[in-house]
Coordinates of C-alpha atoms and ligand atoms in Angstrom, one line a residue:
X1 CA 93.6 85.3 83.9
X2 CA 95.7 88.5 83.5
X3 CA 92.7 91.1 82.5
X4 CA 93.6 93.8 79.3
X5 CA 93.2 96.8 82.1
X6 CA 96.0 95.1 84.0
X7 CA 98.1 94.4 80.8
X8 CA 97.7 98.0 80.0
X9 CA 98.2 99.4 83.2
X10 CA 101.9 97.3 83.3
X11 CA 102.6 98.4 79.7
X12 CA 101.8 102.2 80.5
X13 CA 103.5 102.1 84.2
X14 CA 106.9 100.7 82.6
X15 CA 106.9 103.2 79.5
X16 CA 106.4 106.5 81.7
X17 CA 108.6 105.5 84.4
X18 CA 111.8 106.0 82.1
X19 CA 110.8 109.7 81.9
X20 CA 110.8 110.2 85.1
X21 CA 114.4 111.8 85.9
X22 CA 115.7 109.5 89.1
X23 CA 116.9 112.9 90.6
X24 CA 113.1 114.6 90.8
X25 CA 112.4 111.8 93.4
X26 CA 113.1 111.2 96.8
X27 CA 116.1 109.7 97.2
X28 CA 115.0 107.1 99.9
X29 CA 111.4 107.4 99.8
X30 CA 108.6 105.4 97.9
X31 CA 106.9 107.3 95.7
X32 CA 104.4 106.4 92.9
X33 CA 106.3 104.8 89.9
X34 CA 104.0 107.0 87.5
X35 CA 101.1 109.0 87.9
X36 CA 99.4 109.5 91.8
X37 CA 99.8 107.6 95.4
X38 CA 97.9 107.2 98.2
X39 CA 97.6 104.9 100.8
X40 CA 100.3 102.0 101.8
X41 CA 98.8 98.6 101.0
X42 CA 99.9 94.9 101.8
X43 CA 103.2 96.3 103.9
X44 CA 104.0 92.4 104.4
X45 CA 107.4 90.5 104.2
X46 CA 107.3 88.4 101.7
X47 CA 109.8 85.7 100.2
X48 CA 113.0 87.6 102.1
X49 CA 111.8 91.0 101.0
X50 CA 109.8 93.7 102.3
X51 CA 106.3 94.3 99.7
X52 CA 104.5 97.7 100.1
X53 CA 102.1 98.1 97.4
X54 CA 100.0 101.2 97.0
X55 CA 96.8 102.9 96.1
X56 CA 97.8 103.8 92.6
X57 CA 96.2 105.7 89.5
X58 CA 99.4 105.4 87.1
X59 CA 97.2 107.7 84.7
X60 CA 97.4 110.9 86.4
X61 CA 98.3 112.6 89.1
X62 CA 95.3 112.6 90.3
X63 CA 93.9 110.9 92.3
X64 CA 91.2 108.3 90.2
X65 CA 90.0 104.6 89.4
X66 CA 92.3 102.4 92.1
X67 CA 95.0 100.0 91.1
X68 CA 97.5 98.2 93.6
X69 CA 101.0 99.8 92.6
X70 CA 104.0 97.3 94.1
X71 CA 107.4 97.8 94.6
X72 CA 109.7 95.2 97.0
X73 CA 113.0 95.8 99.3
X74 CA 115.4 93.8 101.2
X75 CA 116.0 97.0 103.2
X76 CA 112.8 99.6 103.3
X77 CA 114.8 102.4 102.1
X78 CA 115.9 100.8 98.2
X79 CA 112.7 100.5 96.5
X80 CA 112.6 98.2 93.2
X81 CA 109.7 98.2 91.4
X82 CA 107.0 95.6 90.0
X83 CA 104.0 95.6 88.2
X84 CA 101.1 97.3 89.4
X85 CA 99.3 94.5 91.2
X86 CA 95.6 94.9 91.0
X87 CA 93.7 96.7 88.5
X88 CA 90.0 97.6 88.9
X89 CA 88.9 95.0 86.3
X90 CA 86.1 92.7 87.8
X91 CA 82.3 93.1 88.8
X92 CA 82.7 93.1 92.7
X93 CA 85.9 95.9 92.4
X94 CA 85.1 98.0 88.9
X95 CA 84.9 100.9 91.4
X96 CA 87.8 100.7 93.0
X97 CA 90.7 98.2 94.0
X98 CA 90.8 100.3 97.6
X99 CA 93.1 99.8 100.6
X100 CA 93.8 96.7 102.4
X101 CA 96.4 94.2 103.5
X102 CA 98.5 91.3 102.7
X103 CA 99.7 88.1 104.4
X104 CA 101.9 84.9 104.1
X105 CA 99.7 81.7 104.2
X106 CA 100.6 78.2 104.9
X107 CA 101.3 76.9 101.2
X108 CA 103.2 79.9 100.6
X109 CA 101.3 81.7 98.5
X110 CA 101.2 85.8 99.2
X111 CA 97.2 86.3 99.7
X112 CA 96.0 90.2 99.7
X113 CA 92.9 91.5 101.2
X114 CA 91.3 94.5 99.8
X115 CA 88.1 96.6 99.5
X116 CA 86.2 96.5 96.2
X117 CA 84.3 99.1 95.3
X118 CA 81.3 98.7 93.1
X119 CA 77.8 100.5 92.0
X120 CA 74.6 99.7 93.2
X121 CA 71.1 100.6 92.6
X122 CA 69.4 102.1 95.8
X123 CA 65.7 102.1 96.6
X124 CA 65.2 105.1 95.5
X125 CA 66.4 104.7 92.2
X126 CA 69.9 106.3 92.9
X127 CA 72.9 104.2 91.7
X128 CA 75.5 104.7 95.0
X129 CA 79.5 102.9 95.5
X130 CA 79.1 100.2 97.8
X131 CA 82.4 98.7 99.6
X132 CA 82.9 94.7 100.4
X133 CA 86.2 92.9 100.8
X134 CA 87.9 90.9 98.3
X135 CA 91.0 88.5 98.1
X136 CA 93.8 87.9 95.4
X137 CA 96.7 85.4 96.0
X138 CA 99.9 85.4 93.5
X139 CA 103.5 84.7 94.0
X140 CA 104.7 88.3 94.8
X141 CA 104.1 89.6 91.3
X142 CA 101.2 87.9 90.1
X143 CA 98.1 88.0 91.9
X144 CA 94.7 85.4 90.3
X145 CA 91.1 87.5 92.4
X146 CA 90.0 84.8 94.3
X147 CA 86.9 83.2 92.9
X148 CA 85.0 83.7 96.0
X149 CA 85.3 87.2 96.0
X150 CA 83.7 89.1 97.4
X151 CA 84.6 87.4 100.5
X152 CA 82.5 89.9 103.0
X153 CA 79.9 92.3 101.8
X154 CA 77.0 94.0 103.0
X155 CA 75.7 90.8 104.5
X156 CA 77.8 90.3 107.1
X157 CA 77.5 94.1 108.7
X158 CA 76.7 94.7 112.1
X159 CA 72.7 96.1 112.2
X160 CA 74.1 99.4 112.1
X161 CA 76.9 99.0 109.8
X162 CA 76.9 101.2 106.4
X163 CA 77.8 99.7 103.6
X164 CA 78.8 102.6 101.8
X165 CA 81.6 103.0 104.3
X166 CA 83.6 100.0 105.1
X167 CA 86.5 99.3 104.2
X168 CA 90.7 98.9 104.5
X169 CA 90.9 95.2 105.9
X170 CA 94.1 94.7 107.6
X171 CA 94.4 91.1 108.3
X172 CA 97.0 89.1 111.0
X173 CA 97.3 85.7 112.2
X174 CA 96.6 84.9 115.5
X175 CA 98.9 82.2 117.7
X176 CA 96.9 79.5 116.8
X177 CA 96.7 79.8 113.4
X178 CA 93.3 81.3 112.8
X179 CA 93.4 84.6 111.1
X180 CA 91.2 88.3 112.1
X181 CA 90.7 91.1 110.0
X182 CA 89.6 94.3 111.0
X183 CA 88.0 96.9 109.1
X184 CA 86.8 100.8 109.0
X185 CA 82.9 100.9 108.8
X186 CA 80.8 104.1 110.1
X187 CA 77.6 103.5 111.6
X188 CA 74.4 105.0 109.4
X189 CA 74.6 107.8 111.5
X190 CA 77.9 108.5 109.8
X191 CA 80.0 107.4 113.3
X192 CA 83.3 105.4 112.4
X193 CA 83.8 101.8 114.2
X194 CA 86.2 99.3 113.7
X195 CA 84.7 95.7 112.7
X196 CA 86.6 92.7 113.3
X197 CA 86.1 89.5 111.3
X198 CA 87.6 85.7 111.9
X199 CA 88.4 82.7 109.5
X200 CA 89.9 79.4 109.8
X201 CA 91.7 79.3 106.7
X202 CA 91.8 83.0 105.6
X203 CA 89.5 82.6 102.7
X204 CA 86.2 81.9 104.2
X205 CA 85.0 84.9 107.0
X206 CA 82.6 85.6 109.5
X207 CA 81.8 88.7 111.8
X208 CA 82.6 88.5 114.9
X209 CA 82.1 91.8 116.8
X210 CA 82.9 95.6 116.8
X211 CA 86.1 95.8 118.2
X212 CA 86.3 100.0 118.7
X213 CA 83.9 102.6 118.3
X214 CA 84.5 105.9 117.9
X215 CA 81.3 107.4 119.9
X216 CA 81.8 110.6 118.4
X217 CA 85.4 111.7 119.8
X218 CA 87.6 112.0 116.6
X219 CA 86.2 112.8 113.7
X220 CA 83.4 110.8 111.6
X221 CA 84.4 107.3 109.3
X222 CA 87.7 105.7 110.7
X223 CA 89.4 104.5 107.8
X224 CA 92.5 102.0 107.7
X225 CA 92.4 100.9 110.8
X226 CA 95.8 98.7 112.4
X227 CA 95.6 96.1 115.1
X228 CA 98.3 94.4 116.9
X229 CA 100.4 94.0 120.0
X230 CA 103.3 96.0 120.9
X231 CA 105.3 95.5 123.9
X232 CA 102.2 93.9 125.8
X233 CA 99.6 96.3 124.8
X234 CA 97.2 96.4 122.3
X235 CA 97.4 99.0 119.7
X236 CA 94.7 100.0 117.7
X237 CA 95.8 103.1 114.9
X238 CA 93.2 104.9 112.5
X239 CA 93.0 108.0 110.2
X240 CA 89.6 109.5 110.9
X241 CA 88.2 111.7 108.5
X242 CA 86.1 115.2 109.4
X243 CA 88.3 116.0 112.8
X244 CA 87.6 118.5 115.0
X245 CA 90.8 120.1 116.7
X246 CA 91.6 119.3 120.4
X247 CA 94.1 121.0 122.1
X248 CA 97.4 120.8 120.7
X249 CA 96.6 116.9 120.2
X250 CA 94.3 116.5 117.3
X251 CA 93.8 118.7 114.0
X252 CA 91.2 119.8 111.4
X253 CA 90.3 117.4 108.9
X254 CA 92.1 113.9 108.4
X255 CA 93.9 112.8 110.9
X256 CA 95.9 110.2 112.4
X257 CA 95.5 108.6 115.8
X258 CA 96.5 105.0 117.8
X259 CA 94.4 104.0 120.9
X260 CA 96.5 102.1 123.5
X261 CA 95.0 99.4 126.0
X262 CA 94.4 95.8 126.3
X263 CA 94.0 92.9 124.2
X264 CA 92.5 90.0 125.6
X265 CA 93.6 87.5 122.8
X266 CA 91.1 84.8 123.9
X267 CA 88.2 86.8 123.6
X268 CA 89.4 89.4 121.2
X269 CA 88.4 92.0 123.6
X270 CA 90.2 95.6 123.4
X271 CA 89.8 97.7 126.0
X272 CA 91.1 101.5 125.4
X273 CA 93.4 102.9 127.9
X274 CA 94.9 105.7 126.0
X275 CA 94.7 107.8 122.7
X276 CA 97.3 110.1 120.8
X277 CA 97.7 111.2 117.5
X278 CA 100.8 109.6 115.9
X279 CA 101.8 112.0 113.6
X280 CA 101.7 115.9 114.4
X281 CA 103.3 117.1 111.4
X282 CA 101.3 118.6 108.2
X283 CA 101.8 115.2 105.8
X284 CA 101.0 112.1 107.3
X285 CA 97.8 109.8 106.6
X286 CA 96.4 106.0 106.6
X287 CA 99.8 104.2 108.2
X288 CA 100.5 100.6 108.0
X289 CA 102.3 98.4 110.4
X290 CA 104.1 95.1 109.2
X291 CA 105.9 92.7 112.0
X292 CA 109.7 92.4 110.4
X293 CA 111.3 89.1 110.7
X294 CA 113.2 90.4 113.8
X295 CA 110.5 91.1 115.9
X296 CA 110.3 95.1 115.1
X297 CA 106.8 96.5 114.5
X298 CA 107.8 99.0 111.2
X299 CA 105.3 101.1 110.2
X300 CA 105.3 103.9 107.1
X301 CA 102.6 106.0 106.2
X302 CA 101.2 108.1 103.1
X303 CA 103.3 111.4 103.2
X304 CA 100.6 113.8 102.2
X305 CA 97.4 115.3 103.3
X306 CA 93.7 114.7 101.6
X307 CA 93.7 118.5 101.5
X308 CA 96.5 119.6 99.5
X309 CA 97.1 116.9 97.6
X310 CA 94.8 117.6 94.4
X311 CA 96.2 121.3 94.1
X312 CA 99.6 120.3 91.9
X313 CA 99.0 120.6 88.1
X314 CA 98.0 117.3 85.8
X315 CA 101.4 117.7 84.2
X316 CA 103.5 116.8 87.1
X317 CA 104.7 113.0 86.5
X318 CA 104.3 111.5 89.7
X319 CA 102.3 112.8 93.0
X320 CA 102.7 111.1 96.5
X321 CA 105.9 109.4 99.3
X322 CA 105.4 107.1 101.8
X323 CA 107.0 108.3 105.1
X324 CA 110.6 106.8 106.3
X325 CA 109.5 103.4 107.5
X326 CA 109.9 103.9 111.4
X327 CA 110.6 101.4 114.2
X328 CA 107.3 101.6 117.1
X329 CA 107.5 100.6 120.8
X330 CA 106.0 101.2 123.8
X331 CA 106.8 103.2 126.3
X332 CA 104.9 104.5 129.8
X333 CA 101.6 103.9 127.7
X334 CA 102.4 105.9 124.7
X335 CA 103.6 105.4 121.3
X336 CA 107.5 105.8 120.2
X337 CA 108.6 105.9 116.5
X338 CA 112.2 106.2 115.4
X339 CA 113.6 105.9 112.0
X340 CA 114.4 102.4 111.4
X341 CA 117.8 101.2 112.2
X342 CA 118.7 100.3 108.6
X343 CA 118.9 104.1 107.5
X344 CA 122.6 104.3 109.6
X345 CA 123.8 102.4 106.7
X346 CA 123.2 105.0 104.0
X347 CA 125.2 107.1 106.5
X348 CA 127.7 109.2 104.4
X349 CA 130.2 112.1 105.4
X350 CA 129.8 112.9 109.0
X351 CA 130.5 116.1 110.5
X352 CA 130.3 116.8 114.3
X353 CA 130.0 120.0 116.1
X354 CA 129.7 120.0 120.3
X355 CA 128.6 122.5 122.4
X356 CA 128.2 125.8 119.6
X357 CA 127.0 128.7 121.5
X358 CA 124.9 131.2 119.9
X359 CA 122.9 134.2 120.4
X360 CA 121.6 135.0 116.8
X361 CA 121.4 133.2 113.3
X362 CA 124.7 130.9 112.4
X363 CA 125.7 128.6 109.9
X364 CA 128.2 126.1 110.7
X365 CA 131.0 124.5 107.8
X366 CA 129.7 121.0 106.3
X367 CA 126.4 121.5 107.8
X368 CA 123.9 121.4 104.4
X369 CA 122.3 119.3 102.2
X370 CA 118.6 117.7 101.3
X371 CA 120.0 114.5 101.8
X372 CA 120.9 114.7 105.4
X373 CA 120.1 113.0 109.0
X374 CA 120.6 115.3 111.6
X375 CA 121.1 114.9 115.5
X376 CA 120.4 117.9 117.5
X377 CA 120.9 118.0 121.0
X378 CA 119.7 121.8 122.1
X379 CA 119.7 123.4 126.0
X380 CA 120.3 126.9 127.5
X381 CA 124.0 128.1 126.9
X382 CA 123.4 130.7 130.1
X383 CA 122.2 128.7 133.0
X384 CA 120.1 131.6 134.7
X385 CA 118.9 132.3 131.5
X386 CA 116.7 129.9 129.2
X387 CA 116.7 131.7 125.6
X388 CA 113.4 132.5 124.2
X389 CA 113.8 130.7 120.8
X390 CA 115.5 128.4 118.9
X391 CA 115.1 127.8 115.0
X392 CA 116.2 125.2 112.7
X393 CA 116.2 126.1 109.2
X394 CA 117.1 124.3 106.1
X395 CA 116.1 123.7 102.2
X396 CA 117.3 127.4 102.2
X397 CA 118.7 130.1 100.2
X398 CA 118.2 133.7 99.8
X399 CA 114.3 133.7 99.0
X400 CA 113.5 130.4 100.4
X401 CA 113.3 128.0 103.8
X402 CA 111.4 126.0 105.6
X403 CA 112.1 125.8 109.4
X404 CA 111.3 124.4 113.0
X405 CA 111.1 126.7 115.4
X406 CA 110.7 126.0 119.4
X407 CA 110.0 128.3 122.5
X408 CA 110.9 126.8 125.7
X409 CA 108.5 128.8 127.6
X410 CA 105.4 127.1 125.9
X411 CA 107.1 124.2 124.9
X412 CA 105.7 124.5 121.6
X413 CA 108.1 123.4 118.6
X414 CA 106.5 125.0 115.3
X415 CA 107.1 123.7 111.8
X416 CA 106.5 126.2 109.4
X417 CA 106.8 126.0 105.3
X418 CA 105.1 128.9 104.5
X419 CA 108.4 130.3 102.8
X420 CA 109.2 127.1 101.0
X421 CA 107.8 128.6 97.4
X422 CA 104.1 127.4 98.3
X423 CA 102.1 129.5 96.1
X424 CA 99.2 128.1 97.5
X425 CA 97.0 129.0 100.9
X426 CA 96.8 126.0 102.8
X427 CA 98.1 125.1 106.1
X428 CA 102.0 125.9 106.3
X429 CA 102.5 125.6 109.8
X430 CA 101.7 123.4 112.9
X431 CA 102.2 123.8 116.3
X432 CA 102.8 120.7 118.9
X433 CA 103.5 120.9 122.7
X434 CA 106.4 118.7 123.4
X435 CA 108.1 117.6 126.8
X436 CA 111.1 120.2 127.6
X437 CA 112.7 120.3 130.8
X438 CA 115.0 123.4 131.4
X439 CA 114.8 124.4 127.5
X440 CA 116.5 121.0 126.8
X441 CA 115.4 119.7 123.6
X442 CA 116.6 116.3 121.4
X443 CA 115.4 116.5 117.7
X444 CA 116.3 114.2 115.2
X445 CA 115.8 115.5 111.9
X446 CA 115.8 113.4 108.3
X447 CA 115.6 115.6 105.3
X448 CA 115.2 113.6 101.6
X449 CA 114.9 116.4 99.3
X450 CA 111.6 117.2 99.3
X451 CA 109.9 116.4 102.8
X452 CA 110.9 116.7 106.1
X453 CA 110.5 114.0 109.5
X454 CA 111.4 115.5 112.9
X455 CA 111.5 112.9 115.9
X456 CA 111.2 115.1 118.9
X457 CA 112.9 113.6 122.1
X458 CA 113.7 109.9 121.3
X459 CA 110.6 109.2 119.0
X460 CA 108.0 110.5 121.5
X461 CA 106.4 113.0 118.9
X462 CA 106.9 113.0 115.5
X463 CA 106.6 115.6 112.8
X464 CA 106.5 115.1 108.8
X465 CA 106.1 117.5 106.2
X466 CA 106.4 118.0 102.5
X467 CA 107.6 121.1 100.9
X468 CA 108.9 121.9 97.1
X469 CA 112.0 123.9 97.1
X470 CA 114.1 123.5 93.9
X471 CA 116.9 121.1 95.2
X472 CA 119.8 124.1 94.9
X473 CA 118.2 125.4 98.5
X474 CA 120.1 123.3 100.5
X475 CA 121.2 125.6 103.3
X476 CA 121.1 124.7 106.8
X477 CA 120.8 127.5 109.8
X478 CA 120.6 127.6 113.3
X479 CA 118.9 130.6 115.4
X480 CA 118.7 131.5 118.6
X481 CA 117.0 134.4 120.5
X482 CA 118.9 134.5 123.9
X483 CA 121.6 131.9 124.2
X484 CA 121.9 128.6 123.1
X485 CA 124.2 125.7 123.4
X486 CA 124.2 122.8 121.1
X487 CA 125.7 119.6 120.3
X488 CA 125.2 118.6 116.2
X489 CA 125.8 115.1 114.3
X490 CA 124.8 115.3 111.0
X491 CA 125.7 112.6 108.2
X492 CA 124.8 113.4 104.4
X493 CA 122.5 110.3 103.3
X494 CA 124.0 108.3 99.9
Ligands
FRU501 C1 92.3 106.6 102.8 C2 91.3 106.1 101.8 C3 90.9 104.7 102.2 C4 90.5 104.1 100.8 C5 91.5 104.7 99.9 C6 91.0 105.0 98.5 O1 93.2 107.6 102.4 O2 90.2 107.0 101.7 O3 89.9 104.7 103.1 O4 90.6 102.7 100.8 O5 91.9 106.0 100.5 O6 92.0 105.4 97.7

């Protein structure tokens, strides 16, 4: 039965989103069809068409009581909405329909698996939010709560498992037709582990072990954990919360990160080999993977940062992107991202420049735009000579730009927003260490009017950030401190 909080939520979501002005959004992006986005949910494909549903509060901006928001495509970059999916309207989730996953089963039926949130009366009196997992199945539009719900709770935690903290299933089928799910959980001493769980059927579930623990490395609670295989390893991501900064690796606060080793698929044993962060930009939190139907693990994330993301006014429509949906592999034990292939087709006007020398700041003819992806092959234009810096910067005009700046003697590439019209002090630039040989540098760069992605070198780092620039910047300008020589293809995106 449909409940009135979901009715309403529908009826609200389709009135609000005809005031939204189509050119205030990204043009490729997912954002929230009204009111505030976090996390990707259920990124499944579903009846021949992608399904990424949301955390979703269509009532503000702000972030507040969880729905599912939905929206389907045949091609991860046109994004037609649905009806929110979940709404916070029974016992077990009255706190809060929180992340999780979705899956496919056998009678066809599109079955999600999510955290419900509800209030409990402690011991000593307190009342406190306590997490278990849940299940709705629909059709791709409408989803019934599973009876049964919740389907995992507090009873079937590890001894040291909090059930405060546990949460974000993401579920998968295994060869032989059983199904796992693993979740986030921190141990009572506040330590995040990921929990895996089995079933038969995908209904009915059972513990089976912890499957990672964090052991105090990165940060505290591990939420939205990912588990799958990619090009015969095993791949574990998370976004831990509370991060202390390592190097030029891991950041302050939330962060994201993927653990690479083995999966022994008869015992479900993961063995760590390898961490990294997956994201190194300023924007970039709780990703989700989904397996396409050709084989390609695509994976998009929450374009935004717990930090900054509650310092917009009430008044502003919509708050929240996902990230360009980006192909992963593996490669020498670390993780590769590149924009998914289907983006070529939105390919518009292309203008091509080779070899432009240059010792100071240039523009070059046909080279602007906030719709615009963007190779850039860089390298020393004087042989004896690497240059000292090379800039990149764009959503400009006279007051305002946001750039990416690299210096080939630290090999640090710099993205910096601070003069995008950010009013605000929070973090406005990042530095990562990239792989350079000779000042050589290969950035692909996607602009959709209001964020940025840079894919350093083939996909081997990646960099997103978000900036607010009134559209009408939309200069593009190169710099160079000593000389450099570059090669440019840069298409407009339609
Ligand atoms: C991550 C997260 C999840 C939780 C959701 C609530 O951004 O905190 O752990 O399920 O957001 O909206």
């Amino acid at each position: 039965m449909t409940s009135q909080l979901l009715l309403d939520a529908r009826k609200y979501e389709e009135l609000m989103e005809k005031r939204i002005e189509k050119e205030t959004r990204p043009g490729f992006h997912l954002s929230a069809r009204v009111g505030w986005m976090n996390d990707p949910n259920g990124f499944s494909f579903y009846n021949g068409k992608y399904h990424l549903f949301y955390q979703y509060h269509p009532y503000d901006s702000h972030w507040g009581p969880m729905h599912w928001g939905h929206a389907v495509s045949r091609d991860l970059l046109h994004w037609r909405y649905l009806p929110v999916a979940l709404a916070p309207d029974s016992d077990y989730d009255r706190g809060g329909c929180f992340s999780g996953s979705a899956i496919e089963m056998p009678d066809g039926k599109h079955l999600l698996l999510y955290t419900g949130v509800s209030k409990e009366i402690q011991p000593d009196g307190n009342m406190r939010d306590v997490q278990m997992q849940c299940i709705a199945i629909g059709d791709g539009v409408d989803y019934e709560k599973y009876t049964g719900n919740p389907v995992i709770d507090k009873t079937s935690l590890p001894e040291n498992g909090s059930k405060f903290d546990f949460r974000d299933p993401k579920i998968w089928q295994k060869a032989d037709g059983s199904y796992r799910f693993v979740a986030g959980n921190s141990t009572k001493e506040g330590d995040g582990q990921i929990l895996l769980y089995r079933s038969k059927d995908g209904l009915q579930w059972q513990y089976e072990k912890v499957l990672a623990e964090n052991r105090g490395r990165f940060g505290k609670m591990w939420e939205c954990p990912d588990f799958f295989v990619l090009d015969g390893k095993g791949v574990l991501i998370v976004s831990p919360t509370d991060m202390l900064p390592q190097g030029f690796e891991y950041y302050n606060g939330n962060g994201t990160l993927c653990l690479i080793g083995t999966y022994d698929e008869e015992t479900d044993t993961f063995t760590e080999e390898q961490n990294q962060a997956i994201d190194y930009g300023i924007d970039f939190y709780a990703p989700q993977t989904v397996l396409a139907p050709d084989g390609r693990r695509i994976m998009t994330g929450w374009m935004q940062n717990w930090e900054t993301s509650s310092l917009h006014s009430k008044q502003e429509p919509w708050f929240g992107q996902m990230s360009l949906p980006r192909e992963l592999s593996i490669k020498n034990g670390r993780l590769f991202q590149n924009p998914i292939r289907e983006l070529d087709k939105l390919h518009g006007e292309k203008v091509e420049y080779e070899n432009v020398t240059f010792t100071d700041m240039i523009c070059l003819d046909g080279i602007k735009g906030r719709k615009v992806d963007m190779e850039l092959s860089i390298r020393p234009g004087d042989e004896q000579k690497i240059y000292q810096k090379f800039a990149l910067r764009f959503a400009q005009d006279d007051t305002y730009q946001t750039s990416i700046g690299f210096s080939p003697y630290d090999s640090i590439l710099k993205i910096d927003r601070k003069f995008s019209g950010s009013r605000r002090a929070i973090i406005h630039q990042r530095d990562t260490l990239v792989r350079n040989e000779g000042g050589c540098l290969k950035l692909r760069i996607i602009l959709d009017c209001y964020s940025v992605e840079v894919f350093v070198n083939g996909g081997e780092h990646v960099l997103s950030a978000t900036f607010y620039t009134d559209l009408s910047a939309d200069g593009i300008s190169f710099y160079a401190d000593g000389m450099v020589a570059m090669d440019i293809v840069k298409y407009d995106l339609n």
